[in-house]
């Protein structure tokens, strides 16, 4: 068996053994996973996690600019850190991630006490830049695009031992008008299938049983690659191959794009036992006019057609979605169209948001804003409709037996385990079950956001 190439961290001589690091992560799963990689990089260099800011030698802030007011919150946070840095000049502060990529020199101008500012494409350079800062003083390094060694190739230090995220693409080639991702993550770059598979096989050897393949638009995976000069790898094949890795019992992926999903992906889901019957399918709006303004590349009719194609091929499929209410120019008729699609699609769950402009996006410059009170009222109606649908769908599971994977004790009650079905529904089960344990449970009670069950002896 050939040995995998050493990671960037493995090639380095450990230089910070025993020093303590603290990671603070803002934003999405992609950022969470980037932070795991930074933790992996730090630990390969001999560093250990700190219990809090007071015993940290290195503080890494992994920023996000997708959430509302992210700028204000980051600069407020950095303002508080100024006194900490004055008190403890040896504390090294690193600011990385999307907001750093977007704001660049602004971070340094507003917070000159930060030692290192780096972007989304050069997280793997964190230690080198820290070395530089310690020798020469504060440094800002933002790469315009991912180079040959991207952060995706770094070995991650996982927060959960049994479950792992695996990046398959970084960046995005779309231009949804509300989204900052293409600006801060750059054009889409796919990892080679062999690299992805080697990572999954290594995770399986490490007793990981569940992997989630991550990309901004997993369906366009491979378009930038050419394996033998002619055939490009496609997502459906990757899904099948990941599902065949011995020891991996569950494969998830996020997010597919409704304009790009193919029948071959649905067939791979249905024909690969490890691939879970769950699809996150972001609608965003049910109005053709609003979808055009969002530049989503599909109509409501096409969305529903693609959805029923997947549903007809994958038995027992559960679907979740994202919806934005109050996008600029949204009329009552547009909003009603969203309610109509929600009622027809009958999603199992939905992440629902009121539109808030992200600086740097096209939508932020749109003028016909929806009155915040109107948007809030629409949001309330949307949530009410979705809760009723979620409850009905969950109630249909009462008295059935489902396979769940334990994630650890519930945050509210340590005597209850939080577990998850293959369809991505949370089931609370009395008892203590180690994270990573599979069990069968009988569902006894349903609520809109979770289920209660009892383990089958
Ligand atoms: S597909 Fe659209 S919403 Fe998703 S990351 Fe790309 S630009 Fe953003």
Coordinates of C-alpha atoms and ligand atoms in Angstrom, one line a residue:
X1 CA 0.0 0.0 0.0
X2 CA 1.4 3.4 -0.9
X3 CA 1.9 5.9 1.9
X4 CA -0.1 9.1 1.7
X5 CA 2.0 12.3 1.1
X6 CA 2.9 14.1 4.3
X7 CA 0.6 17.0 5.1
X8 CA 2.1 20.5 5.3
X9 CA 2.1 20.3 9.0
X10 CA 3.9 17.0 9.0
X11 CA 6.7 18.4 6.9
X12 CA 7.4 21.1 9.4
X13 CA 9.7 20.8 12.4
X14 CA 7.6 21.1 15.6
X15 CA 8.2 24.6 16.9
X16 CA 5.6 25.4 19.4
X17 CA 5.3 22.2 21.5
X18 CA 3.2 22.8 24.6
X19 CA 2.0 26.2 23.6
X20 CA -1.8 26.6 23.9
X21 CA -4.2 27.7 21.1
X22 CA -7.7 28.9 21.2
X23 CA -10.0 28.8 18.1
X24 CA -13.0 31.0 17.9
X25 CA -15.2 30.2 14.9
X26 CA -18.0 32.2 13.4
X27 CA -20.3 31.2 10.5
X28 CA -21.0 28.1 8.5
X29 CA -19.9 24.4 8.3
X30 CA -17.2 25.4 5.9
X31 CA -15.7 27.6 8.5
X32 CA -16.1 25.0 11.2
X33 CA -14.2 22.6 9.1
X34 CA -11.5 25.1 8.3
X35 CA -11.1 25.6 12.0
X36 CA -10.7 21.8 12.4
X37 CA -7.9 22.0 9.9
X38 CA -6.2 24.9 11.7
X39 CA -6.5 22.9 14.9
X40 CA -4.9 19.9 13.1
X41 CA -2.1 22.2 11.9
X42 CA -1.4 23.6 15.3
X43 CA -1.5 20.1 17.0
X44 CA 0.9 18.7 14.4
X45 CA 3.2 21.5 15.5
X46 CA 3.0 20.4 19.1
X47 CA 0.4 22.9 20.4
X48 CA -2.4 21.9 22.7
X49 CA -5.9 23.4 23.1
X50 CA -6.3 26.1 25.7
X51 CA -9.3 26.1 28.1
X52 CA -10.0 29.8 27.5
X53 CA -8.5 33.1 26.5
X54 CA -6.6 33.5 29.8
X55 CA -4.3 30.5 29.2
X56 CA -4.1 30.8 25.4
X57 CA -0.8 31.7 23.8
X58 CA -2.3 31.8 20.3
X59 CA -5.8 33.0 19.5
X60 CA -7.2 32.3 16.1
X61 CA -10.4 34.1 15.0
X62 CA -12.0 32.4 12.0
X63 CA -14.3 35.0 10.7
X64 CA -17.5 35.0 8.6
X65 CA -19.1 37.7 6.6
X66 CA -22.3 35.9 5.7
X67 CA -24.1 36.6 9.0
X68 CA -25.7 40.0 9.7
X69 CA -23.5 42.6 11.4
X70 CA -20.5 40.3 11.2
X71 CA -18.2 43.3 10.6
X72 CA -19.4 45.2 13.7
X73 CA -19.2 42.1 15.8
X74 CA -15.6 41.3 14.7
X75 CA -14.3 44.8 15.2
X76 CA -16.1 45.0 18.6
X77 CA -14.4 41.7 19.6
X78 CA -11.0 42.9 18.4
X79 CA -11.5 46.2 20.4
X80 CA -12.0 44.1 23.6
X81 CA -8.8 42.1 22.7
X82 CA -6.7 45.3 22.6
X83 CA -6.6 45.5 26.4
X84 CA -5.8 41.8 26.6
X85 CA -2.9 42.2 24.2
X86 CA -1.6 45.3 26.2
X87 CA -1.7 43.2 29.3
X88 CA -0.2 40.1 27.6
X89 CA 2.0 41.2 24.7
X90 CA 3.1 37.6 24.1
X91 CA -0.5 36.6 23.1
X92 CA -0.5 36.0 19.4
X93 CA -3.7 37.0 17.6
X94 CA -4.5 35.6 14.2
X95 CA -7.6 36.8 12.2
X96 CA -8.5 34.5 9.2
X97 CA -11.5 33.5 7.2
X98 CA -14.0 35.3 5.0
X99 CA -14.2 38.7 6.6
X100 CA -10.4 38.9 6.6
X101 CA -10.4 37.9 2.9
X102 CA -12.9 40.7 2.2
X103 CA -11.6 43.4 4.5
X104 CA -7.9 42.8 4.0
X105 CA -5.9 45.8 5.2
X106 CA -8.9 47.2 6.9
X107 CA -8.5 44.6 9.7
X108 CA -4.9 45.8 10.3
X109 CA -5.9 49.5 10.1
X110 CA -8.7 49.0 12.6
X111 CA -6.8 46.6 14.9
X112 CA -3.0 47.0 14.5
X113 CA -2.5 44.8 17.6
X114 CA -3.5 41.7 15.5
X115 CA -0.3 39.7 14.6
X116 CA -1.5 37.9 11.5
X117 CA -4.3 38.5 9.0
X118 CA -4.8 35.8 6.5
X119 CA -7.6 34.9 4.0
X120 CA -9.6 31.8 3.1
X121 CA -7.0 30.5 0.5
X122 CA -3.9 30.4 2.7
X123 CA -5.0 29.0 6.1
X124 CA -2.3 26.4 5.6
X125 CA 0.2 29.3 6.0
X126 CA -0.9 30.1 9.6
X127 CA 2.3 28.8 11.2
X128 CA 4.7 30.3 8.7
X129 CA 3.0 33.6 9.1
X130 CA 3.1 33.3 12.9
X131 CA 6.9 32.6 12.6
X132 CA 7.2 35.7 10.5
X133 CA 5.1 37.9 12.9
X134 CA 7.3 36.7 15.8
X135 CA 10.5 37.6 14.1
X136 CA 9.5 40.6 12.0
X137 CA 6.3 42.0 13.4
X138 CA 2.6 41.9 12.3
X139 CA 1.8 40.6 8.8
X140 CA -1.2 40.5 6.4
X141 CA -1.2 37.9 3.6
X142 CA -4.3 37.4 1.5
X143 CA -4.1 35.1 -1.5
X144 CA -6.4 35.8 -4.5
X145 CA -7.0 32.2 -5.2
X146 CA -6.3 28.7 -3.8
X147 CA -2.8 27.6 -4.7
X148 CA -1.6 24.1 -5.2
X149 CA -1.7 23.4 -1.4
X150 CA -5.1 24.5 -0.1
X151 CA -6.4 24.3 3.4
X152 CA -8.5 21.3 2.2
X153 CA -5.3 19.2 2.1
X154 CA -4.5 19.8 5.8
X155 CA -5.4 17.1 8.2
X156 CA -8.2 18.2 10.5
X157 CA -8.5 17.8 14.2
X158 CA -12.2 16.7 14.5
X159 CA -14.5 17.9 17.2
X160 CA -16.5 14.7 17.0
X161 CA -14.5 11.4 16.8
X162 CA -17.1 9.3 14.8
X163 CA -18.1 11.9 12.2
X164 CA -16.1 14.1 9.9
X165 CA -16.5 16.7 7.2
X166 CA -14.6 16.2 4.0
X167 CA -14.2 19.1 1.6
X168 CA -14.6 18.2 -2.1
X169 CA -14.7 21.7 -3.6
X170 CA -13.8 25.1 -2.4
X171 CA -15.2 28.4 -3.9
X172 CA -18.2 28.8 -6.2
X173 CA -18.7 29.8 -9.8
X174 CA -22.2 31.0 -9.4
X175 CA -23.3 34.6 -8.7
X176 CA -26.3 34.5 -6.4
X177 CA -26.9 38.2 -5.7
X178 CA -27.4 37.8 -2.0
X179 CA -24.2 35.7 -1.4
X180 CA -20.7 36.9 -0.6
X181 CA -19.1 33.4 -1.0
X182 CA -17.8 33.8 -4.6
X183 CA -16.1 37.1 -3.5
X184 CA -14.4 35.6 -0.5
X185 CA -13.8 32.0 -1.5
X186 CA -13.0 32.6 -5.2
X187 CA -13.8 30.4 -8.2
X188 CA -14.6 26.7 -7.6
X189 CA -11.7 24.3 -7.3
X190 CA -12.3 20.5 -7.0
X191 CA -10.1 18.1 -5.1
X192 CA -9.1 15.1 -7.1
X193 CA -11.2 12.0 -6.4
X194 CA -8.1 10.0 -5.3
X195 CA -7.3 12.7 -2.7
X196 CA -10.8 12.7 -1.4
X197 CA -10.9 8.9 -1.2
X198 CA -7.6 8.7 0.5
X199 CA -8.9 11.1 3.2
X200 CA -12.1 9.1 3.6
X201 CA -10.1 5.8 3.9
X202 CA -7.8 7.4 6.5
X203 CA -10.9 8.6 8.4
X204 CA -12.4 5.1 8.3
X205 CA -9.1 3.7 9.7
X206 CA -9.5 6.3 12.5
X207 CA -13.0 4.7 13.3
X208 CA -15.0 7.5 11.7
X209 CA -18.4 6.0 10.6
X210 CA -20.1 9.1 9.1
X211 CA -18.7 11.6 6.5
X212 CA -20.3 14.7 5.1
X213 CA -19.0 15.8 1.7
X214 CA -18.8 19.6 1.7
X215 CA -18.9 22.0 -1.2
X216 CA -20.7 25.2 -2.0
X217 CA -22.3 23.4 -5.0
X218 CA -21.4 19.7 -4.9
X219 CA -23.2 19.0 -8.2
X220 CA -20.6 20.9 -10.1
X221 CA -17.8 18.9 -8.6
X222 CA -15.1 18.0 -11.1
X223 CA -16.0 20.5 -13.8
X224 CA -12.5 22.0 -13.4
X225 CA -10.7 18.7 -13.5
X226 CA -9.8 16.4 -16.3
X227 CA -8.7 13.0 -15.3
X228 CA -7.3 11.6 -18.5
X229 CA -7.6 14.7 -20.7
X230 CA -11.1 13.7 -21.8
X231 CA -13.4 12.5 -19.0
X232 CA -14.1 14.8 -16.0
X233 CA -14.9 13.2 -12.7
X234 CA -18.6 13.7 -11.7
X235 CA -20.2 13.9 -8.3
X236 CA -22.3 10.8 -8.7
X237 CA -19.2 8.6 -9.2
X238 CA -17.5 10.2 -6.2
X239 CA -20.6 9.6 -4.0
X240 CA -20.6 5.9 -5.0
X241 CA -16.9 5.5 -4.4
X242 CA -17.0 7.2 -1.0
X243 CA -20.0 5.0 -0.1
X244 CA -18.0 1.9 -0.8
X245 CA -15.2 2.7 1.6
X246 CA -15.2 0.0 4.2
X247 CA -16.2 1.2 7.7
X248 CA -18.1 4.3 6.5
X249 CA -21.7 3.6 7.3
X250 CA -23.2 6.9 6.5
X251 CA -22.4 9.4 3.7
X252 CA -24.1 12.8 3.6
X253 CA -23.4 15.8 1.3
X254 CA -24.1 19.5 1.3
X255 CA -25.1 21.4 -0.6
X256 CA -26.5 20.4 -4.0
X257 CA -27.8 23.2 -6.3
X258 CA -31.3 22.8 -7.7
X259 CA -30.2 24.0 -11.1
X260 CA -27.4 21.4 -11.4
X261 CA -28.6 18.2 -9.7
X262 CA -28.6 15.2 -12.0
X263 CA -30.5 12.0 -12.2
X264 CA -27.2 10.2 -11.9
X265 CA -26.8 11.7 -8.3
X266 CA -30.2 10.5 -7.3
X267 CA -29.4 7.0 -8.7
X268 CA -26.1 7.0 -6.8
X269 CA -28.0 7.9 -3.6
X270 CA -30.5 5.1 -4.1
X271 CA -28.0 2.5 -5.1
X272 CA -25.3 3.1 -2.5
X273 CA -26.5 1.8 0.8
X274 CA -24.2 4.1 2.9
X275 CA -25.6 7.3 1.3
X276 CA -28.3 8.7 3.6
X277 CA -31.8 9.4 2.4
X278 CA -31.5 13.1 3.0
X279 CA -31.3 16.0 0.5
X280 CA -30.7 19.6 1.4
X281 CA -32.3 21.4 -1.5
X282 CA -32.1 25.2 -1.1
X283 CA -35.3 26.9 -2.6
X284 CA -34.5 30.5 -1.4
X285 CA -37.8 31.8 -3.0
X286 CA -40.9 30.4 -4.7
X287 CA -41.3 33.4 -6.9
X288 CA -39.9 33.2 -10.5
X289 CA -39.4 37.0 -10.4
X290 CA -37.5 36.9 -7.1
X291 CA -35.4 33.9 -8.2
X292 CA -34.4 35.8 -11.3
X293 CA -33.4 38.8 -9.2
X294 CA -31.4 36.4 -7.0
X295 CA -29.8 34.9 -10.1
X296 CA -30.5 31.4 -8.9
X297 CA -30.8 29.9 -12.4
X298 CA -34.1 28.0 -12.0
X299 CA -37.8 28.6 -11.9
X300 CA -40.1 27.3 -9.2
X301 CA -41.5 24.8 -11.7
X302 CA -38.0 23.5 -12.5
X303 CA -37.2 23.3 -8.8
X304 CA -40.3 21.2 -8.1
X305 CA -39.6 19.0 -11.1
X306 CA -36.0 18.3 -10.0
X307 CA -37.2 17.6 -6.5
X308 CA -39.9 15.1 -7.6
X309 CA -37.2 13.4 -9.8
X310 CA -35.0 12.8 -6.8
X311 CA -38.0 11.7 -4.6
X312 CA -39.2 9.2 -7.3
X313 CA -35.7 7.6 -7.3
X314 CA -34.7 7.7 -3.6
X315 CA -37.2 5.9 -1.4
X316 CA -37.9 7.4 2.0
X317 CA -36.2 10.7 1.2
X318 CA -36.3 13.6 3.7
X319 CA -35.7 17.1 2.4
X320 CA -34.6 20.3 4.0
X321 CA -34.3 23.7 2.5
X322 CA -33.2 27.3 2.9
X323 CA -35.7 30.2 2.3
X324 CA -35.1 34.0 2.3
X325 CA -38.1 36.2 3.1
X326 CA -38.2 39.9 2.2
X327 CA -35.7 39.9 -0.7
X328 CA -35.6 43.4 -2.3
X329 CA -38.7 43.9 -4.4
X330 CA -40.6 40.9 -2.9
X331 CA -44.4 41.6 -3.2
X332 CA -47.2 39.9 -1.3
X333 CA -47.8 37.9 -4.5
X334 CA -44.2 36.8 -4.6
X335 CA -44.3 35.7 -1.0
X336 CA -47.6 33.8 -1.6
X337 CA -45.8 32.0 -4.4
X338 CA -43.1 30.9 -1.8
X339 CA -45.8 29.6 0.5
X340 CA -47.4 27.7 -2.4
X341 CA -44.1 26.0 -3.2
X342 CA -43.5 25.2 0.4
X343 CA -46.9 23.6 0.7
X344 CA -46.3 21.6 -2.5
X345 CA -42.7 20.5 -1.7
X346 CA -43.6 19.6 1.9
X347 CA -40.0 19.9 3.2
X348 CA -39.2 18.0 6.4
X349 CA -37.4 21.1 7.7
X350 CA -36.3 24.6 6.6
X351 CA -33.7 27.1 7.6
X352 CA -35.7 30.4 7.2
X353 CA -34.2 33.9 7.2
X354 CA -35.3 37.5 6.8
X355 CA -33.2 39.1 4.1
X356 CA -30.4 41.2 5.4
X357 CA -27.9 42.9 3.0
X358 CA -24.3 41.7 3.0
X359 CA -21.9 44.4 2.1
X360 CA -20.2 43.7 -1.2
X361 CA -23.1 41.7 -2.7
X362 CA -25.3 42.9 -5.6
X363 CA -28.4 42.6 -3.5
X364 CA -27.0 45.0 -0.9
X365 CA -27.2 47.7 -3.6
X366 CA -30.8 46.9 -4.6
X367 CA -33.1 49.7 -3.6
X368 CA -36.6 48.4 -3.3
X369 CA -36.2 47.1 0.2
X370 CA -39.2 45.4 1.9
X371 CA -40.4 47.2 5.0
X372 CA -38.9 45.3 8.0
X373 CA -42.3 45.0 9.7
X374 CA -43.8 43.5 6.5
X375 CA -40.8 41.1 6.2
X376 CA -41.2 40.1 9.9
X377 CA -44.9 39.4 9.4
X378 CA -44.3 37.2 6.3
X379 CA -41.5 35.4 8.2
X380 CA -44.0 34.5 11.0
X381 CA -46.5 33.1 8.4
X382 CA -43.7 31.1 6.7
X383 CA -42.5 29.6 10.0
X384 CA -46.1 28.7 11.0
X385 CA -46.7 26.9 7.7
X386 CA -43.3 25.0 7.9
X387 CA -43.8 24.0 11.6
X388 CA -47.2 22.4 10.7
X389 CA -45.6 20.5 7.8
X390 CA -42.6 19.4 9.9
X391 CA -44.9 18.2 12.6
X392 CA -47.1 16.2 10.3
X393 CA -44.0 14.6 8.7
X394 CA -42.5 13.7 12.1
X395 CA -45.8 12.4 13.4
X396 CA -45.9 9.9 10.5
X397 CA -42.8 8.3 12.2
X398 CA -44.5 7.6 15.6
X399 CA -44.6 3.9 16.3
X400 CA -42.0 3.1 13.6
X401 CA -38.5 1.8 14.3
X402 CA -35.6 3.8 12.9
X403 CA -31.8 3.4 13.0
X404 CA -30.1 6.2 14.8
X405 CA -26.5 7.2 15.4
X406 CA -25.7 8.6 18.9
X407 CA -24.0 12.0 19.0
X408 CA -23.5 12.2 22.8
X409 CA -25.5 13.4 25.8
X410 CA -28.2 16.0 25.1
X411 CA -27.1 19.6 26.1
X412 CA -30.3 19.9 28.2
X413 CA -30.3 16.6 30.0
X414 CA -27.2 14.4 30.3
X415 CA -29.4 11.3 31.0
X416 CA -30.7 11.6 27.5
X417 CA -28.7 10.9 24.3
X418 CA -29.0 13.0 21.2
X419 CA -29.1 10.8 18.2
X420 CA -29.8 11.3 14.5
X421 CA -31.7 9.2 11.8
X422 CA -30.3 8.6 8.4
X423 CA -32.9 11.2 7.2
X424 CA -31.1 13.8 9.5
X425 CA -33.9 14.0 12.1
X426 CA -32.8 14.4 15.8
X427 CA -34.2 11.7 18.1
X428 CA -33.8 12.2 21.9
X429 CA -33.4 8.8 23.5
X430 CA -33.2 8.2 27.3
X431 CA -30.0 6.5 28.3
X432 CA -26.2 6.9 27.9
X433 CA -24.8 5.9 24.5
X434 CA -21.3 6.6 23.4
X435 CA -21.0 9.0 20.4
X436 CA -20.8 6.8 17.3
X437 CA -23.0 4.0 18.6
X438 CA -25.8 2.8 16.2
X439 CA -29.1 1.7 17.8
X440 CA -32.6 1.0 16.7
X441 CA -35.3 3.1 18.4
X442 CA -39.1 3.1 18.4
X443 CA -40.4 6.7 17.9
X444 CA -42.8 7.5 20.7
X445 CA -43.4 11.3 20.3
X446 CA -43.0 13.9 17.5
X447 CA -42.4 17.6 17.7
X448 CA -41.8 19.9 14.7
X449 CA -38.0 20.0 15.3
X450 CA -37.3 16.6 16.9
X451 CA -38.5 13.2 17.9
X452 CA -38.5 11.2 21.2
X453 CA -37.8 7.5 21.1
X454 CA -36.9 4.4 23.1
X455 CA -34.1 2.1 22.4
X456 CA -35.2 -1.4 21.2
X457 CA -33.5 -3.9 23.6
Ligands
LIG1 S1 -24.4 28.7 -5.2 FE1 -25.1 30.8 -4.8 S2 -25.6 30.8 -2.6 FE2 -24.4 29.0 -3.0 S3 -22.3 29.6 -2.5 FE3 -22.6 29.9 -4.7 S4 -23.2 32.0 -4.9 FE4 -23.5 31.5 -2.8

